[in-house]
Short mmCIF file of N, CA and C in Angstrom, two decimals:
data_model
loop_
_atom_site.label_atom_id
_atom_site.label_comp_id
_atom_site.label_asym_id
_atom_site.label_seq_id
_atom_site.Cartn_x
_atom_site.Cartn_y
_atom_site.Cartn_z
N UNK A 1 0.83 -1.17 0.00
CA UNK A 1 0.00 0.00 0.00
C UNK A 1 0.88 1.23 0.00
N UNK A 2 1.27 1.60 -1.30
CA UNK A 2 1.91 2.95 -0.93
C UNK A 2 1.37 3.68 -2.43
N UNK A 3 2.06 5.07 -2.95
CA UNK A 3 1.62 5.91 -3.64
C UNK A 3 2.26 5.19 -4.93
N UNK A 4 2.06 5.73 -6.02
CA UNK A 4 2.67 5.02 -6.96
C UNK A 4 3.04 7.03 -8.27
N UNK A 5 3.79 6.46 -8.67
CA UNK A 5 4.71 7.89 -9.32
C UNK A 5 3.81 8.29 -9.95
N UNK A 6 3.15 8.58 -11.08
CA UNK A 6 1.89 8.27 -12.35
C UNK A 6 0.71 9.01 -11.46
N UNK A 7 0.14 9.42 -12.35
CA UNK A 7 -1.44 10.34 -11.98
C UNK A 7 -2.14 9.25 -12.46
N UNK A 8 -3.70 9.58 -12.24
CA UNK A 8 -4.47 8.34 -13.11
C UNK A 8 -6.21 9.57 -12.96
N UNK A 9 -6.45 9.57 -14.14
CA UNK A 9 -7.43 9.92 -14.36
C UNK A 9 -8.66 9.54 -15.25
N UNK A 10 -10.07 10.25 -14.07
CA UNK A 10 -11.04 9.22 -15.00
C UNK A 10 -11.31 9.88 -16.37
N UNK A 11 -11.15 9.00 -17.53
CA UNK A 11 -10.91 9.10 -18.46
C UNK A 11 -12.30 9.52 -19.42
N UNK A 12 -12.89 8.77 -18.64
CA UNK A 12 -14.74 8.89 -19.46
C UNK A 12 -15.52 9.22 -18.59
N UNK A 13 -14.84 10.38 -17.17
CA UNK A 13 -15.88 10.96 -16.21
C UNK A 13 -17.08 9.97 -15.36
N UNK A 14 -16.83 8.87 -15.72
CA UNK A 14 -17.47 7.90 -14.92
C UNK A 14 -17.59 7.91 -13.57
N UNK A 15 -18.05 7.94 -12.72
CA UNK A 15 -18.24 8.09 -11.40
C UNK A 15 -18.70 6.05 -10.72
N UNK A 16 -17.62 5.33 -10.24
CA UNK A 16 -18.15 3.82 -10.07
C UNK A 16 -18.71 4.14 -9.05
N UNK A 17 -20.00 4.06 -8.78
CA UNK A 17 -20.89 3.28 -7.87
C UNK A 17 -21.10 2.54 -6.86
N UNK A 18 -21.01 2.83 -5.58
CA UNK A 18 -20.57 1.64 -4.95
C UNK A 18 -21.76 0.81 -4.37
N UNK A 19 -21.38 -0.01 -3.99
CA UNK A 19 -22.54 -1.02 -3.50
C UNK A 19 -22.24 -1.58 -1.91
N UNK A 20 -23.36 -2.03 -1.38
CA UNK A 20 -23.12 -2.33 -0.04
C UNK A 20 -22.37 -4.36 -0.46
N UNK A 21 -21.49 -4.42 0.36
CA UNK A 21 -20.13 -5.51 0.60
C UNK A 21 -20.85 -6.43 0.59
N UNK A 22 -20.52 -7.75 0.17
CA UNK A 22 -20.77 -9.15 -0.08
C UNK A 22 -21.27 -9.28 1.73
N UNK A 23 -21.42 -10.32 2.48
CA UNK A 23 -21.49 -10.69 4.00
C UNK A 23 -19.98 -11.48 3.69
N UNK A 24 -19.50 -11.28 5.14
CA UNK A 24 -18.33 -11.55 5.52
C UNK A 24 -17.92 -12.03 6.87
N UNK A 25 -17.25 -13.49 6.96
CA UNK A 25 -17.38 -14.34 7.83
C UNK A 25 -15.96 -14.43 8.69
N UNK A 26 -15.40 -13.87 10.03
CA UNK A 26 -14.36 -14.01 10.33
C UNK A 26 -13.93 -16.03 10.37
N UNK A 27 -13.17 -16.25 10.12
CA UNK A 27 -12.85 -17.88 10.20
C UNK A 27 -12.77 -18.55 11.75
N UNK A 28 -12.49 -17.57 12.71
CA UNK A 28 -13.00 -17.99 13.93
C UNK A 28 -13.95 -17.57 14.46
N UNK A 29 -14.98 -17.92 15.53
CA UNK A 29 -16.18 -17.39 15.94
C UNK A 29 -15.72 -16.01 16.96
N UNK A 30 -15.96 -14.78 16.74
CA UNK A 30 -15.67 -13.53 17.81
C UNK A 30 -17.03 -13.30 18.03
N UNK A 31 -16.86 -12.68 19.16
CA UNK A 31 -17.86 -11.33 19.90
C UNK A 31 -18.24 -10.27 18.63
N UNK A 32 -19.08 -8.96 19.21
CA UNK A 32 -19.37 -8.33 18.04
C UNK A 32 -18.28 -6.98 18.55
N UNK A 33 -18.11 -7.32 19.89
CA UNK A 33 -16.92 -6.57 20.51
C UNK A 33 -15.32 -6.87 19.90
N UNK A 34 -15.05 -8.01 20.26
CA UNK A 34 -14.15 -8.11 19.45
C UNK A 34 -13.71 -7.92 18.18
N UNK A 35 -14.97 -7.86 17.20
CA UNK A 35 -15.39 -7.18 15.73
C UNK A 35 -15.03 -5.96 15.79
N UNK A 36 -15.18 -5.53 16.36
CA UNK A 36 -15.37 -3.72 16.48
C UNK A 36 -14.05 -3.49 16.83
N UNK A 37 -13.01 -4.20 17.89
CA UNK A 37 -11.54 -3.71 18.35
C UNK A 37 -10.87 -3.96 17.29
N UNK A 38 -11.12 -4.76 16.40
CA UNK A 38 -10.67 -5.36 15.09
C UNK A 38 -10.63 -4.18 14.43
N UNK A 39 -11.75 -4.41 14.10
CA UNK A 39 -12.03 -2.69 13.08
C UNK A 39 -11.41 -1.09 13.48
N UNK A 40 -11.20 -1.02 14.76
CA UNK A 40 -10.75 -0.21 15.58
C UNK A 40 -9.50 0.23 15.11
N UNK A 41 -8.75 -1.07 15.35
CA UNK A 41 -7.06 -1.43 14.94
C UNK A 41 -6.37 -1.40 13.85
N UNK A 42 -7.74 -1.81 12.75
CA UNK A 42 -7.62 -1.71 11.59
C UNK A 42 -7.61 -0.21 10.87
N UNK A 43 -8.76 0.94 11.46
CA UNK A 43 -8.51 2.18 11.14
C UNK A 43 -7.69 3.13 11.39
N UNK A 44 -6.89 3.15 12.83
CA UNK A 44 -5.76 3.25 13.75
C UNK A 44 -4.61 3.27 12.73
N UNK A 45 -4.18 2.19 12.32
CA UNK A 45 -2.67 1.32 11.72
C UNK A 45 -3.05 1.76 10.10
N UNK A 46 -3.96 1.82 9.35
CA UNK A 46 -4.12 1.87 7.78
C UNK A 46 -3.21 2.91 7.42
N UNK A 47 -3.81 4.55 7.73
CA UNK A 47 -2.78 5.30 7.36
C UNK A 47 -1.19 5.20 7.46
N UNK A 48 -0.95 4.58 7.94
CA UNK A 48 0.56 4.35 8.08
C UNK A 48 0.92 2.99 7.26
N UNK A 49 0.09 2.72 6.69
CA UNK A 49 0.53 1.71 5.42
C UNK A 49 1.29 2.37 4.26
N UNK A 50 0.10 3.57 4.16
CA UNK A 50 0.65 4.51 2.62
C UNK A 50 -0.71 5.05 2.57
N UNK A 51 -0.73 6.32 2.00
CA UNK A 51 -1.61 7.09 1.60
C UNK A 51 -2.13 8.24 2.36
N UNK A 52 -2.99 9.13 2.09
CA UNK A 52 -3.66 10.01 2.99
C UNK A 52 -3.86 10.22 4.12
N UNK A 53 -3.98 10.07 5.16
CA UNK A 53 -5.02 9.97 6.35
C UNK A 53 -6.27 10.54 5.98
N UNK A 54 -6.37 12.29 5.23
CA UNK A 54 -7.74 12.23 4.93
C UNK A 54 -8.52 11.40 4.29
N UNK A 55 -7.96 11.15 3.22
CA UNK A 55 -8.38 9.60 2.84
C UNK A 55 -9.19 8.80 3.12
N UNK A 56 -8.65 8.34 4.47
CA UNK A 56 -8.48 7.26 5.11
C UNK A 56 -9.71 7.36 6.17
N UNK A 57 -10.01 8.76 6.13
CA UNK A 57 -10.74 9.16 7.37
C UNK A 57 -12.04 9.26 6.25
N UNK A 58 -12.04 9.43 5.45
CA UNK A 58 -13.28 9.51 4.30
C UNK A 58 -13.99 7.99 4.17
N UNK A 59 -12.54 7.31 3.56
CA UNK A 59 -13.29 5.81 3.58
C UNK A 59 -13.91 5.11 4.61
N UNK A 60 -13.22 5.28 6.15
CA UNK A 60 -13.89 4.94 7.09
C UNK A 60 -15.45 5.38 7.18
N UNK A 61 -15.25 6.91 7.11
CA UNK A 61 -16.95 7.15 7.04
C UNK A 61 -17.79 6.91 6.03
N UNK A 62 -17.18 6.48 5.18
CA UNK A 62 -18.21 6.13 3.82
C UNK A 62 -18.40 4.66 4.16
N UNK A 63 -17.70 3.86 4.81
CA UNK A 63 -17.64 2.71 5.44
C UNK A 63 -18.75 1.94 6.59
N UNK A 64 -18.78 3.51 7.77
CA UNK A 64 -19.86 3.02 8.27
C UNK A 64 -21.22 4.13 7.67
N UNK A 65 -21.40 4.81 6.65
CA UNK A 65 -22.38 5.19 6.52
C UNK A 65 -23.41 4.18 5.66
N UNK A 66 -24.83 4.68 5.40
CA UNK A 66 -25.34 4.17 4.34
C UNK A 66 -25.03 4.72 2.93
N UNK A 67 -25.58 3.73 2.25
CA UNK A 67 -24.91 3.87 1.01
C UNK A 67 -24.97 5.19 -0.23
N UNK A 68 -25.81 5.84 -0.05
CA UNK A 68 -26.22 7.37 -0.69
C UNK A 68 -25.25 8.34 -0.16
N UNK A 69 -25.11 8.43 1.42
CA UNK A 69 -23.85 9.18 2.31
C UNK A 69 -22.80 8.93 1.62
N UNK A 70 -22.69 7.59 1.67
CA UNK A 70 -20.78 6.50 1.80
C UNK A 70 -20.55 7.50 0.05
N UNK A 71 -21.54 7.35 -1.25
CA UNK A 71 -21.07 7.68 -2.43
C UNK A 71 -20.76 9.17 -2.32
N UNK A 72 -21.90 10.00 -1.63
CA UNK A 72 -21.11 11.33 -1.43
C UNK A 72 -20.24 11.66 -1.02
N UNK A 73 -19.84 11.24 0.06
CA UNK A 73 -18.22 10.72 1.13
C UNK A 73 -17.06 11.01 -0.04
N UNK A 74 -17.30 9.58 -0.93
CA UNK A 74 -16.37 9.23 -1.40
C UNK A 74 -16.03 9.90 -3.18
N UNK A 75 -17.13 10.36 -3.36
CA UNK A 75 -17.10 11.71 -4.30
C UNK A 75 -16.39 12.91 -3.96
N UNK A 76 -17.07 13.29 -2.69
CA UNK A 76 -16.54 14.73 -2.67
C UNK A 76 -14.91 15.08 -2.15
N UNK A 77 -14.75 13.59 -1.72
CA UNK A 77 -12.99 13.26 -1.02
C UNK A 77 -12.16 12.88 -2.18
N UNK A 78 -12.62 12.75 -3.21
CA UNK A 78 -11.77 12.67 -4.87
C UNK A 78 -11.15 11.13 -4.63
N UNK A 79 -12.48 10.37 -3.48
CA UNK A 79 -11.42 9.18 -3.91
C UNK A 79 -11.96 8.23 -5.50
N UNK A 80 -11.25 7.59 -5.70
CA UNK A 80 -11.37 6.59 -7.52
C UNK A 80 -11.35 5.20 -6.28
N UNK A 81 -12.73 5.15 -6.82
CA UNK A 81 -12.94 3.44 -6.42
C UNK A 81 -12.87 2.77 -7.86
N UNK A 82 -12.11 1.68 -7.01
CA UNK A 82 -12.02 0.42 -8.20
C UNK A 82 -12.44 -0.55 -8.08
N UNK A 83 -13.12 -1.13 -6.66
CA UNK A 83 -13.92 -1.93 -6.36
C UNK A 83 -15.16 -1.62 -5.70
N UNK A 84 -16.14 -1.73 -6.57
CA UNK A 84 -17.51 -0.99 -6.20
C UNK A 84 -17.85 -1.52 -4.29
N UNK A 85 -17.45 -2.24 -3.64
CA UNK A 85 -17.53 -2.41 -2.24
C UNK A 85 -16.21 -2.11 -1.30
N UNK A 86 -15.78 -0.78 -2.03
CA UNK A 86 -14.92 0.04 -1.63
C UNK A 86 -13.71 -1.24 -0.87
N UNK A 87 -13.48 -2.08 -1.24
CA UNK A 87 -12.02 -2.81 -0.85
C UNK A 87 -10.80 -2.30 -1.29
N UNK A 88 -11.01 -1.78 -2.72
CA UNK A 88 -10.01 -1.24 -3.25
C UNK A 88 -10.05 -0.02 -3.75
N UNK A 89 -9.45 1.23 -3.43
CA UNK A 89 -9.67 2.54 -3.73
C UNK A 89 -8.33 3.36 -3.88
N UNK A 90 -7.99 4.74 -4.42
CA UNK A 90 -7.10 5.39 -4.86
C UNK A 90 -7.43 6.87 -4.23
N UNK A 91 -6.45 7.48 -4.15
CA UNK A 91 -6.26 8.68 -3.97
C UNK A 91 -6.29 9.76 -5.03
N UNK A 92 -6.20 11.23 -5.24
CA UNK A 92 -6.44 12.20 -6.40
C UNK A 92 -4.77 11.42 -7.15
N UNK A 93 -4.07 11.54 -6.11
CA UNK A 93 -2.20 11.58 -6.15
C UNK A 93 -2.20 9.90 -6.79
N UNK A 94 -3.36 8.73 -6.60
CA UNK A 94 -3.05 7.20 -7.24
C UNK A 94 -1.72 6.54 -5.95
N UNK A 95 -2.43 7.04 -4.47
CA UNK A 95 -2.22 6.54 -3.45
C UNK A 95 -2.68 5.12 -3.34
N UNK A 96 -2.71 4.02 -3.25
CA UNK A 96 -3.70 2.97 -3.39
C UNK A 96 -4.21 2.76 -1.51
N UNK A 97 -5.34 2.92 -1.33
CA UNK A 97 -6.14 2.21 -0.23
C UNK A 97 -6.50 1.11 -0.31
N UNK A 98 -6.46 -0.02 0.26
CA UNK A 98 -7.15 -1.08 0.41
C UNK A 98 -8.00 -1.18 1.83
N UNK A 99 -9.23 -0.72 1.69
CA UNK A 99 -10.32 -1.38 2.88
C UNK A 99 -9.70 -2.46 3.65
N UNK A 100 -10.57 -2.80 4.96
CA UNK A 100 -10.97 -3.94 5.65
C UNK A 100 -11.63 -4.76 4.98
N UNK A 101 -12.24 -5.71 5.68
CA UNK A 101 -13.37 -6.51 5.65
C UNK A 101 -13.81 -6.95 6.90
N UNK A 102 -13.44 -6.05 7.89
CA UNK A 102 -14.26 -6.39 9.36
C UNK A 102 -15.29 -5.46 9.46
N UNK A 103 -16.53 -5.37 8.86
CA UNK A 103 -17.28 -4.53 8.43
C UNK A 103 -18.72 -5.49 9.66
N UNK A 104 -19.14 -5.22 10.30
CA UNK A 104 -20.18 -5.55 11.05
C UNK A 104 -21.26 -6.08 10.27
N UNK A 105 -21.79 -5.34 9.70
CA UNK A 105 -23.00 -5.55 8.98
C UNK A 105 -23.09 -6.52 7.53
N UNK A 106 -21.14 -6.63 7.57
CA UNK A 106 -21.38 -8.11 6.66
C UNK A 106 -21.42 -9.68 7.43
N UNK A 107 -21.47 -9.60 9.24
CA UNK A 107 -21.45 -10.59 9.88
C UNK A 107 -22.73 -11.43 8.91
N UNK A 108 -22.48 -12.61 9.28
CA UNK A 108 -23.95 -13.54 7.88
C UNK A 108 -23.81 -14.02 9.08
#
């Protein structure tokens, strides 16, 4: 996860869409507490992978918002999603973000 040299722009003004995340199953059984310190740790530590923090602080809230919010979020923060369930996303600069997947509301 870090920046990459190269600009990247949308080319045909397309705006991707995002959609609410597949359900998502930790491989051991947790609490919904323990879900959440997960997720906690996970938003904490990201920025210091590579990229923004504002960023970072955008995707989170487009993350726990609903989905009309999360696209404005992530519009008006110039991020380029490349995976419509925001896993994979970019910066104006082609910072690369990669999401979680300790997302609560994909517990199945």
């Amino acid at each position: 996860m870090g920046c990459a040299g190269s600009s990247q722009s949308k080319a045909d003004g397309t705006v991707k869409k995002i959609r609410k995340p597949k359900p998502w199953k930790h491989p051991q059984p947790i609490t919904k507490s323990q879900l959440m310190q997960l997720r906690d740790e996970f938003w904490d530590t990201a920025p210091h992978y590579g990229g923004r923090k504002e960023i970072w602080d955008a995707l989170r809230a487009a993350a726990e918002a609903d989905l009309s919010l999360a696209q404005a979020i992530v519009d008006s923060a110039g991020v380029i999603v490349q995976s419509a369930d925001l896993t994979i996303c970019y910066d104006e600069r082609v910072c690369f973000e990669r999401t979680d997947q300790l997302d609560p509301r994909r517990l199945g």
